[in-house]
Short mmCIF file of C-alpha atoms in Angstrom, two decimals:
data_model
loop_
_atom_site.label_atom_id
_atom_site.label_comp_id
_atom_site.label_asym_id
_atom_site.label_seq_id
_atom_site.Cartn_x
_atom_site.Cartn_y
_atom_site.Cartn_z
CA MET A 1 7.00 11.75 34.27
CA SER A 2 10.48 10.92 35.57
CA LYS A 3 13.25 13.50 35.66
CA THR A 4 15.26 11.44 33.16
CA THR A 5 12.35 11.33 30.71
CA PHE A 6 11.79 15.07 31.04
CA VAL A 7 15.45 15.84 30.30
CA PHE A 8 15.41 13.54 27.28
CA ILE A 9 12.30 15.21 25.83
CA PHE A 10 13.77 18.67 26.50
CA LEU A 11 17.01 17.80 24.71
CA LEU A 12 15.10 16.22 21.84
CA THR A 13 13.05 19.39 21.48
CA LEU A 14 16.20 21.51 21.35
CA THR A 15 17.72 19.29 18.69
CA SER A 16 14.59 19.29 16.54
CA CYS A 17 14.37 23.08 16.63
CA SER A 18 17.98 23.75 15.75
CA GLY A 19 18.87 25.79 12.68
CA LEU A 20 19.73 29.45 12.25
CA ARG A 21 16.79 30.32 9.98
CA ILE A 22 18.23 33.62 8.79
CA GLU A 23 15.84 34.45 5.99
CA ARG A 24 17.88 37.14 4.25
CA ARG A 25 21.35 37.59 2.89
CA LEU A 26 23.57 39.37 5.40
CA THR A 27 25.51 42.22 3.84
CA ALA A 28 28.57 43.96 5.22
CA GLN A 29 27.82 47.14 7.16
CA ASP A 30 30.07 49.83 8.58
CA GLY A 31 30.99 48.87 12.10
CA ASP A 32 30.36 45.12 11.73
CA TRP A 33 32.25 43.18 14.42
CA VAL A 34 33.18 39.95 12.66
CA LEU A 35 36.11 38.53 14.64
CA TYR A 36 37.80 38.81 18.01
CA GLY A 37 39.31 42.28 18.45
CA GLY A 38 37.29 43.65 15.53
CA SER A 39 40.01 43.28 12.88
CA PRO A 40 43.11 41.16 12.10
CA THR A 41 45.16 43.59 14.22
CA ARG A 42 42.91 42.69 17.22
CA SER A 43 43.18 46.35 18.31
CA ASN A 44 39.65 46.55 19.84
CA ILE A 45 38.85 49.97 18.45
CA VAL A 46 35.73 51.46 16.84
CA ASN A 47 35.10 54.84 15.24
CA ALA A 48 31.50 55.17 16.43
CA ARG A 49 30.84 58.05 18.83
CA VAL A 50 28.47 57.43 21.72
CA ALA A 51 27.81 59.29 24.94
CA PRO A 52 26.51 57.83 28.22
CA PRO A 53 24.26 57.31 30.04
CA PHE A 54 22.87 54.19 28.37
CA GLU A 55 19.55 52.43 28.88
CA LEU A 56 18.67 48.75 28.52
CA MET A 57 17.05 47.73 25.21
CA TRP A 58 16.79 44.01 25.88
CA GLU A 59 18.25 41.09 27.80
CA TYR A 60 19.01 37.78 26.09
CA ASN A 61 19.51 34.52 27.96
CA ALA A 62 21.96 32.27 26.09
CA LEU A 63 21.14 29.39 28.50
CA ALA A 64 24.83 28.55 28.97
CA GLY A 65 28.15 30.16 29.81
CA VAL A 66 29.64 32.57 27.27
CA THR A 67 33.38 33.25 27.04
CA ALA A 68 33.46 34.30 23.37
CA THR A 69 32.91 37.89 22.30
CA PRO A 70 29.57 38.37 20.50
CA LEU A 71 29.80 39.10 16.78
CA VAL A 72 27.53 41.44 14.81
CA ARG A 73 26.82 41.52 11.10
CA ASP A 74 23.98 43.47 9.49
CA SER A 75 21.86 43.76 12.66
CA VAL A 76 22.30 40.10 13.64
CA VAL A 77 24.18 39.21 16.83
CA PHE A 78 25.96 35.86 17.00
CA VAL A 79 26.59 34.30 20.42
CA ALA A 80 28.73 31.19 21.05
CA THR A 81 28.31 29.19 24.26
CA ARG A 82 30.22 26.74 26.40
CA ASN A 83 27.66 24.03 25.69
CA GLY A 84 28.51 24.15 21.97
CA GLU A 85 25.66 26.30 20.66
CA PHE A 86 26.17 28.96 18.00
CA GLN A 87 23.15 31.26 18.30
CA ALA A 88 21.76 34.09 16.16
CA VAL A 89 19.87 36.98 17.79
CA ASN A 90 17.94 39.88 16.26
CA LEU A 91 19.73 43.07 17.31
CA ALA A 92 16.53 45.11 17.16
CA ASN A 93 14.59 43.13 19.77
CA GLY A 94 16.83 40.44 21.31
CA LYS A 95 14.77 37.57 19.87
CA ARG A 96 16.55 34.34 18.96
CA LEU A 97 16.66 33.65 15.23
CA GLY A 98 17.95 30.12 15.68
CA TYR A 99 20.99 28.10 16.64
CA VAL A 100 23.12 25.11 15.76
CA VAL A 101 24.70 22.63 18.16
CA LEU A 102 28.32 21.64 17.65
CA GLU A 103 30.36 18.83 19.12
CA SER A 104 31.77 20.56 22.19
CA ALA A 105 32.25 23.87 23.99
CA ILE A 106 33.01 27.02 22.02
CA ALA A 107 35.62 28.82 24.09
CA GLY A 108 37.16 31.10 21.46
CA THR A 109 35.35 33.73 19.42
CA PRO A 110 34.27 32.53 15.95
CA ALA A 111 35.03 34.58 12.83
CA LEU A 112 32.63 35.68 10.09
CA HIS A 113 33.61 36.02 6.45
CA GLY A 114 30.92 36.65 3.86
CA GLY A 115 28.06 34.33 4.68
CA ILE A 116 30.21 31.82 6.55
CA ALA A 117 31.00 31.45 10.25
CA PHE A 118 34.28 29.76 11.20
CA ILE A 119 33.71 28.22 14.61
CA PRO A 120 36.45 26.80 16.88
CA VAL A 121 35.52 23.84 19.08
CA ALA A 122 37.31 22.95 22.30
CA SER A 123 37.34 19.16 21.81
CA GLY A 124 36.02 16.36 19.63
CA THR A 125 36.63 15.18 16.10
CA GLU A 126 35.53 18.34 14.25
CA THR A 127 37.31 21.17 16.05
CA LEU A 128 36.96 23.78 13.30
CA VAL A 129 33.66 24.16 11.46
CA ALA A 130 32.85 26.36 8.45
CA LEU A 131 29.10 26.95 8.72
CA ASP A 132 26.80 28.49 6.11
CA LEU A 133 24.77 31.11 7.99
CA ARG A 134 21.59 30.78 5.93
CA SER A 135 21.34 27.02 5.47
CA SER A 136 23.06 25.94 8.72
CA ASN A 137 24.99 23.42 6.61
CA LYS A 138 28.62 22.62 7.31
CA ILE A 139 30.65 23.68 4.29
CA TRP A 140 33.76 21.96 5.61
CA THR A 141 35.24 20.78 8.89
CA ALA A 142 38.76 20.14 10.12
CA SER A 143 40.21 17.94 12.84
CA LEU A 144 42.99 20.08 14.32
CA GLY A 145 42.94 19.08 17.98
CA PRO A 146 41.44 21.18 20.79
CA ILE A 147 41.04 24.92 20.14
CA GLU A 148 40.41 27.53 22.84
CA SER A 149 41.60 30.55 20.84
CA SER A 150 39.88 32.74 18.24
CA PRO A 151 40.43 32.18 14.49
CA LEU A 152 41.80 34.94 12.30
CA THR A 153 40.55 35.63 8.77
CA LEU A 154 42.80 37.19 6.15
CA GLU A 155 42.05 37.73 2.45
CA SER A 156 41.65 34.12 1.37
CA PHE A 157 42.74 32.01 4.29
CA LEU A 158 42.08 31.35 7.95
CA ILE A 159 44.64 31.16 10.76
CA VAL A 160 43.99 29.12 13.92
CA THR A 161 46.14 28.17 16.92
CA THR A 162 45.61 24.98 18.93
CA LEU A 163 46.22 23.57 22.39
CA SER A 164 48.25 20.82 20.74
CA GLY A 165 50.88 23.43 19.89
CA ALA A 166 50.35 23.89 16.15
CA ILE A 167 49.22 26.89 14.12
CA HIS A 168 47.43 26.24 10.83
CA ALA A 169 46.59 28.27 7.73
CA LEU A 170 43.55 26.91 5.85
CA ASP A 171 41.81 27.94 2.65
CA LEU A 172 38.59 29.80 3.50
CA ARG A 173 36.58 28.10 0.75
CA THR A 174 37.75 24.51 1.04
CA GLY A 175 39.44 24.08 4.42
CA GLU A 176 42.56 22.71 2.72
CA LYS A 177 45.77 23.40 4.63
CA ARG A 178 48.11 25.96 3.12
CA TRP A 179 50.71 25.47 5.80
CA THR A 180 51.18 24.24 9.35
CA SER A 181 53.81 25.48 11.81
CA GLU A 182 54.66 23.61 14.99
CA PRO A 183 57.61 25.32 16.71
CA THR A 184 59.64 22.96 18.90
CA PRO A 185 59.53 22.07 21.67
CA VAL A 186 55.77 21.73 21.31
CA ARG A 187 53.77 23.81 23.79
CA ALA A 188 50.08 24.67 24.07
CA ILE A 189 48.84 27.85 22.40
CA ARG A 190 45.91 29.72 23.98
CA SER A 191 46.88 33.07 22.48
CA SER A 192 44.71 34.07 19.51
CA PRO A 193 46.75 35.06 16.44
CA ALA A 194 46.94 38.65 15.17
CA SER A 195 48.33 39.97 11.89
CA ASP A 196 49.72 43.07 10.22
CA GLY A 197 49.03 41.51 6.81
CA SER A 198 52.48 40.01 6.27
CA HIS A 199 53.15 38.43 9.69
CA ILE A 200 51.19 36.20 12.05
CA PHE A 201 51.80 36.93 15.75
CA PHE A 202 50.99 34.74 18.77
CA GLY A 203 52.35 33.63 22.14
CA ARG A 204 52.66 30.20 23.77
CA ASP A 205 52.16 28.81 27.25
CA ASP A 206 55.95 28.59 27.71
CA GLY A 207 56.26 32.37 27.27
CA THR A 208 57.77 32.36 23.78
CA PHE A 209 56.34 34.93 21.37
CA TYR A 210 56.46 34.27 17.62
CA ALA A 211 56.20 36.18 14.38
CA LEU A 212 55.59 33.92 11.37
CA ASP A 213 55.59 34.69 7.67
CA ALA A 214 51.92 34.81 6.68
CA ASN A 215 52.61 33.20 3.30
CA ASP A 216 54.41 30.04 4.38
CA GLY A 217 54.43 29.88 8.20
CA SER A 218 58.20 30.16 8.56
CA VAL A 219 59.48 31.80 11.74
CA ARG A 220 60.58 35.41 11.15
CA TRP A 221 61.53 36.09 14.77
CA SER A 222 60.81 34.93 18.30
CA TYR A 223 61.26 36.31 21.82
CA LYS A 224 61.29 34.60 25.22
CA THR A 225 59.24 36.71 27.63
CA GLY A 226 59.76 34.52 30.70
CA ALA A 227 56.08 33.90 31.52
CA ALA A 228 53.07 32.23 29.91
CA ILE A 229 51.19 34.20 27.27
CA PHE A 230 47.42 33.64 27.25
CA ALA A 231 46.42 37.01 25.77
CA SER A 232 46.05 37.77 22.11
CA PRO A 233 48.61 40.26 20.80
CA ILE A 234 47.50 43.48 19.14
CA VAL A 235 49.11 45.36 16.27
CA ALA A 236 49.29 49.17 16.14
CA ASP A 237 51.52 51.61 14.23
CA GLY A 238 53.90 48.89 13.07
CA LYS A 239 54.27 47.56 16.61
CA VAL A 240 53.05 44.30 18.14
CA LEU A 241 52.09 44.31 21.81
CA VAL A 242 51.13 41.63 24.35
CA GLY A 243 50.99 41.01 28.09
CA THR A 244 52.01 37.94 30.07
CA ARG A 245 50.88 36.09 33.17
CA GLY A 246 54.03 37.36 34.82
CA GLY A 247 52.74 40.95 34.69
CA GLU A 248 55.02 42.27 31.95
CA PHE A 249 53.72 44.08 28.88
CA PHE A 250 55.93 43.99 25.78
CA CYS A 251 56.10 46.19 22.69
CA TRP A 252 58.20 45.03 19.72
CA ASN A 253 58.88 46.27 16.23
CA GLY A 254 56.57 43.97 14.27
CA ARG A 255 58.95 43.57 11.34
CA THR A 256 62.26 43.03 13.13
CA GLY A 257 61.29 41.79 16.60
CA SER A 258 63.45 44.37 18.34
CA LEU A 259 62.09 45.42 21.73
CA VAL A 260 60.73 48.96 21.62
CA TRP A 261 59.72 49.17 25.29
CA LYS A 262 58.49 47.06 28.21
CA PHE A 263 56.13 48.04 31.02
CA THR A 264 55.79 46.22 34.34
CA VAL A 265 52.17 45.90 35.46
CA GLY A 266 52.93 43.60 38.38
CA ALA A 267 49.82 41.43 38.03
CA ALA A 268 48.85 38.75 35.55
CA ILE A 269 47.51 39.91 32.19
CA TYR A 270 44.96 37.53 30.69
CA GLY A 271 43.11 39.69 28.16
CA ALA A 272 44.26 41.50 25.05
CA ALA A 273 45.05 45.18 25.16
CA ALA A 274 43.44 47.86 22.97
CA ALA A 275 45.10 50.68 21.06
CA ASN A 276 44.37 53.78 19.03
CA ALA A 277 46.88 55.86 17.07
CA SER A 278 48.67 57.22 20.15
CA ALA A 279 47.89 55.10 23.23
CA VAL A 280 47.55 51.50 24.39
CA PHE A 281 45.16 50.39 27.15
CA ILE A 282 45.95 47.36 29.35
CA GLY A 283 43.80 45.63 31.97
CA ALA A 284 45.27 43.38 34.67
CA SER A 285 44.16 40.82 37.23
CA ASP A 286 44.62 43.27 40.12
CA GLY A 287 41.85 45.47 38.68
CA MET A 288 44.14 48.15 37.26
CA LEU A 289 43.66 49.62 33.79
CA TYR A 290 46.64 51.49 32.37
CA ALA A 291 46.83 53.97 29.51
CA LEU A 292 50.35 54.10 28.08
CA ASP A 293 51.89 56.21 25.35
CA LEU A 294 52.13 53.94 22.31
CA ALA A 295 55.48 55.32 21.16
CA SER A 296 57.32 55.34 24.49
CA GLY A 297 55.38 53.16 26.94
CA GLU A 298 55.19 56.04 29.41
CA PRO A 299 52.06 56.02 31.62
CA ARG A 300 49.35 58.55 30.86
CA TRP A 301 46.81 57.54 33.51
CA LYS A 302 45.55 54.54 35.45
CA PHE A 303 42.14 53.52 36.74
CA THR A 304 41.30 51.16 39.58
CA ALA A 305 38.37 48.80 39.13
CA LYS A 306 37.10 46.88 42.13
CA SER A 307 38.04 43.45 40.84
CA VAL A 308 39.91 41.49 38.16
CA ILE A 309 40.02 42.72 34.57
CA ASN A 310 40.55 39.74 32.30
CA SER A 311 39.03 40.88 29.01
CA ALA A 312 40.12 43.45 26.45
CA PRO A 313 38.99 47.07 26.71
CA LEU A 314 36.99 48.62 23.87
CA VAL A 315 38.16 52.02 22.61
CA THR A 316 36.04 54.71 20.96
CA PRO A 317 37.16 58.25 20.03
CA GLU A 318 36.12 59.58 23.48
CA LEU A 319 35.74 56.58 25.78
CA VAL A 320 37.37 53.38 26.97
CA PHE A 321 34.91 50.65 28.00
CA VAL A 322 36.21 47.91 30.29
CA GLY A 323 34.54 45.16 32.29
CA SER A 324 35.46 43.78 35.70
CA LEU A 325 34.63 40.72 37.76
CA ASN A 326 32.81 42.98 40.24
CA ARG A 327 29.83 42.84 37.84
CA THR A 328 30.53 46.29 36.45
CA LEU A 329 31.21 47.74 33.02
CA TYR A 330 33.02 51.07 33.19
CA ALA A 331 33.14 53.87 30.63
CA LEU A 332 36.23 56.05 31.13
CA ASP A 333 37.25 59.34 29.57
CA ILE A 334 39.95 58.43 27.07
CA VAL A 335 42.09 61.50 27.88
CA THR A 336 41.90 61.58 31.68
CA GLY A 337 40.83 58.07 32.70
CA LYS A 338 38.04 59.53 34.84
CA GLU A 339 34.90 57.43 35.18
CA ALA A 340 32.18 58.82 32.93
CA TRP A 341 29.56 56.13 33.56
CA SER A 342 29.19 52.57 34.84
CA TYR A 343 26.73 49.75 34.32
CA ALA A 344 25.76 47.17 36.95
CA ALA A 345 25.54 43.84 35.15
CA PRO A 346 23.75 40.75 36.56
CA GLY A 347 27.01 38.79 36.64
CA ARG A 348 30.76 39.13 36.35
CA VAL A 349 31.91 40.85 33.14
CA LYS A 350 34.49 38.48 31.65
CA VAL A 351 33.88 39.22 27.95
CA SER A 352 34.82 42.36 26.03
CA PRO A 353 31.90 44.64 25.10
CA VAL A 354 31.02 45.29 21.46
CA LEU A 355 29.69 48.52 19.95
CA TRP A 356 27.66 48.33 16.72
CA GLY A 357 26.37 51.72 15.64
CA ASN A 358 25.06 53.19 18.88
CA THR A 359 24.22 49.82 20.43
CA LEU A 360 26.50 48.57 23.18
CA ILE A 361 26.45 44.79 23.68
CA VAL A 362 27.50 43.62 27.14
CA THR A 363 27.96 39.96 28.15
CA SER A 364 27.92 38.92 31.80
CA GLU A 365 28.48 35.65 33.59
CA ASP A 366 27.31 33.27 33.03
CA LYS A 367 24.76 33.51 30.25
CA PHE A 368 23.27 36.98 29.80
CA VAL A 369 23.72 39.37 26.87
CA HIS A 370 22.42 42.94 27.25
CA ALA A 371 21.92 45.51 24.50
CA LEU A 372 22.20 49.14 25.65
CA ARG A 373 21.61 52.44 23.82
CA PRO A 374 22.29 56.05 24.79
CA MET A 375 19.37 57.63 26.57
CA PRO A 376 17.55 60.34 24.58
#
């Protein structure tokens, strides 16, 4: 058999076996992680309490690169890959429940709402897909241009930013556009939108940060930061916060746009921050993780990883989890910043970890997903 024939048969087999095959209705559970950052505020915080050390439950091979954060609903893990597969995995044992193949790479994290997954696609004719999780049928699709950011779900509509420079609000049920905003001059948007319920926040490649009215997309305020913004903003205590590739971290009043404080990191910031009620945690490309006072921006502590941090930390009541390109996931004491535990992953950790109950889900380059639980 020739190599070409073998590849054709292999691809045909994959296509014929596609389908999620989730045999039950997925119901909302406490701690479900259904969109990037865990909530519309993108604050990357969970209330679950866990204590290291952890042990490996299972390893899952997604067979392709993963840059999207895994999602979890009702003991099912959803993994999106750079070869356009949206996969479902049983949280209990790491077994694949099925998958669907979309038109192109999935770079941003999909969003779950009810029994529907809203999946962004990096290129092609259908760049946003609303997928029924039980039937694998497309409920609706939209042609919005290339998307490398993560959609945001609000009560009845979906917000998505695009590389073509537009931000769209679409009806969750039908995909019909409620509004479109395209601030001029047009610039690419890689920053995933965040919301406080009444505003939509995002940054552009030209360094301009925007707050839009969630109801109609009109610009409430904007701010020129001076450097490209790739990270998603987060919202905490009425403030909106984001870092730039120029190494500056900004905190504004979310309603008025007035600058509350600014902190100079000195290295590019690619990932979102994380925040609880009193502190914000920022990772940078020089391997530094900073804990700052949320009200004042004053440093509380800093931690040095051994390589680049380009994904958001995950905050629990006692710990801050953060991954680094040195193939390590760190767990740090939230008060002191001291290392409490670390995990040696098989590849670089470029994706934020997720905690569902007491199960920690860790993604490493370029295709492995590990489920860890505290040791007895």
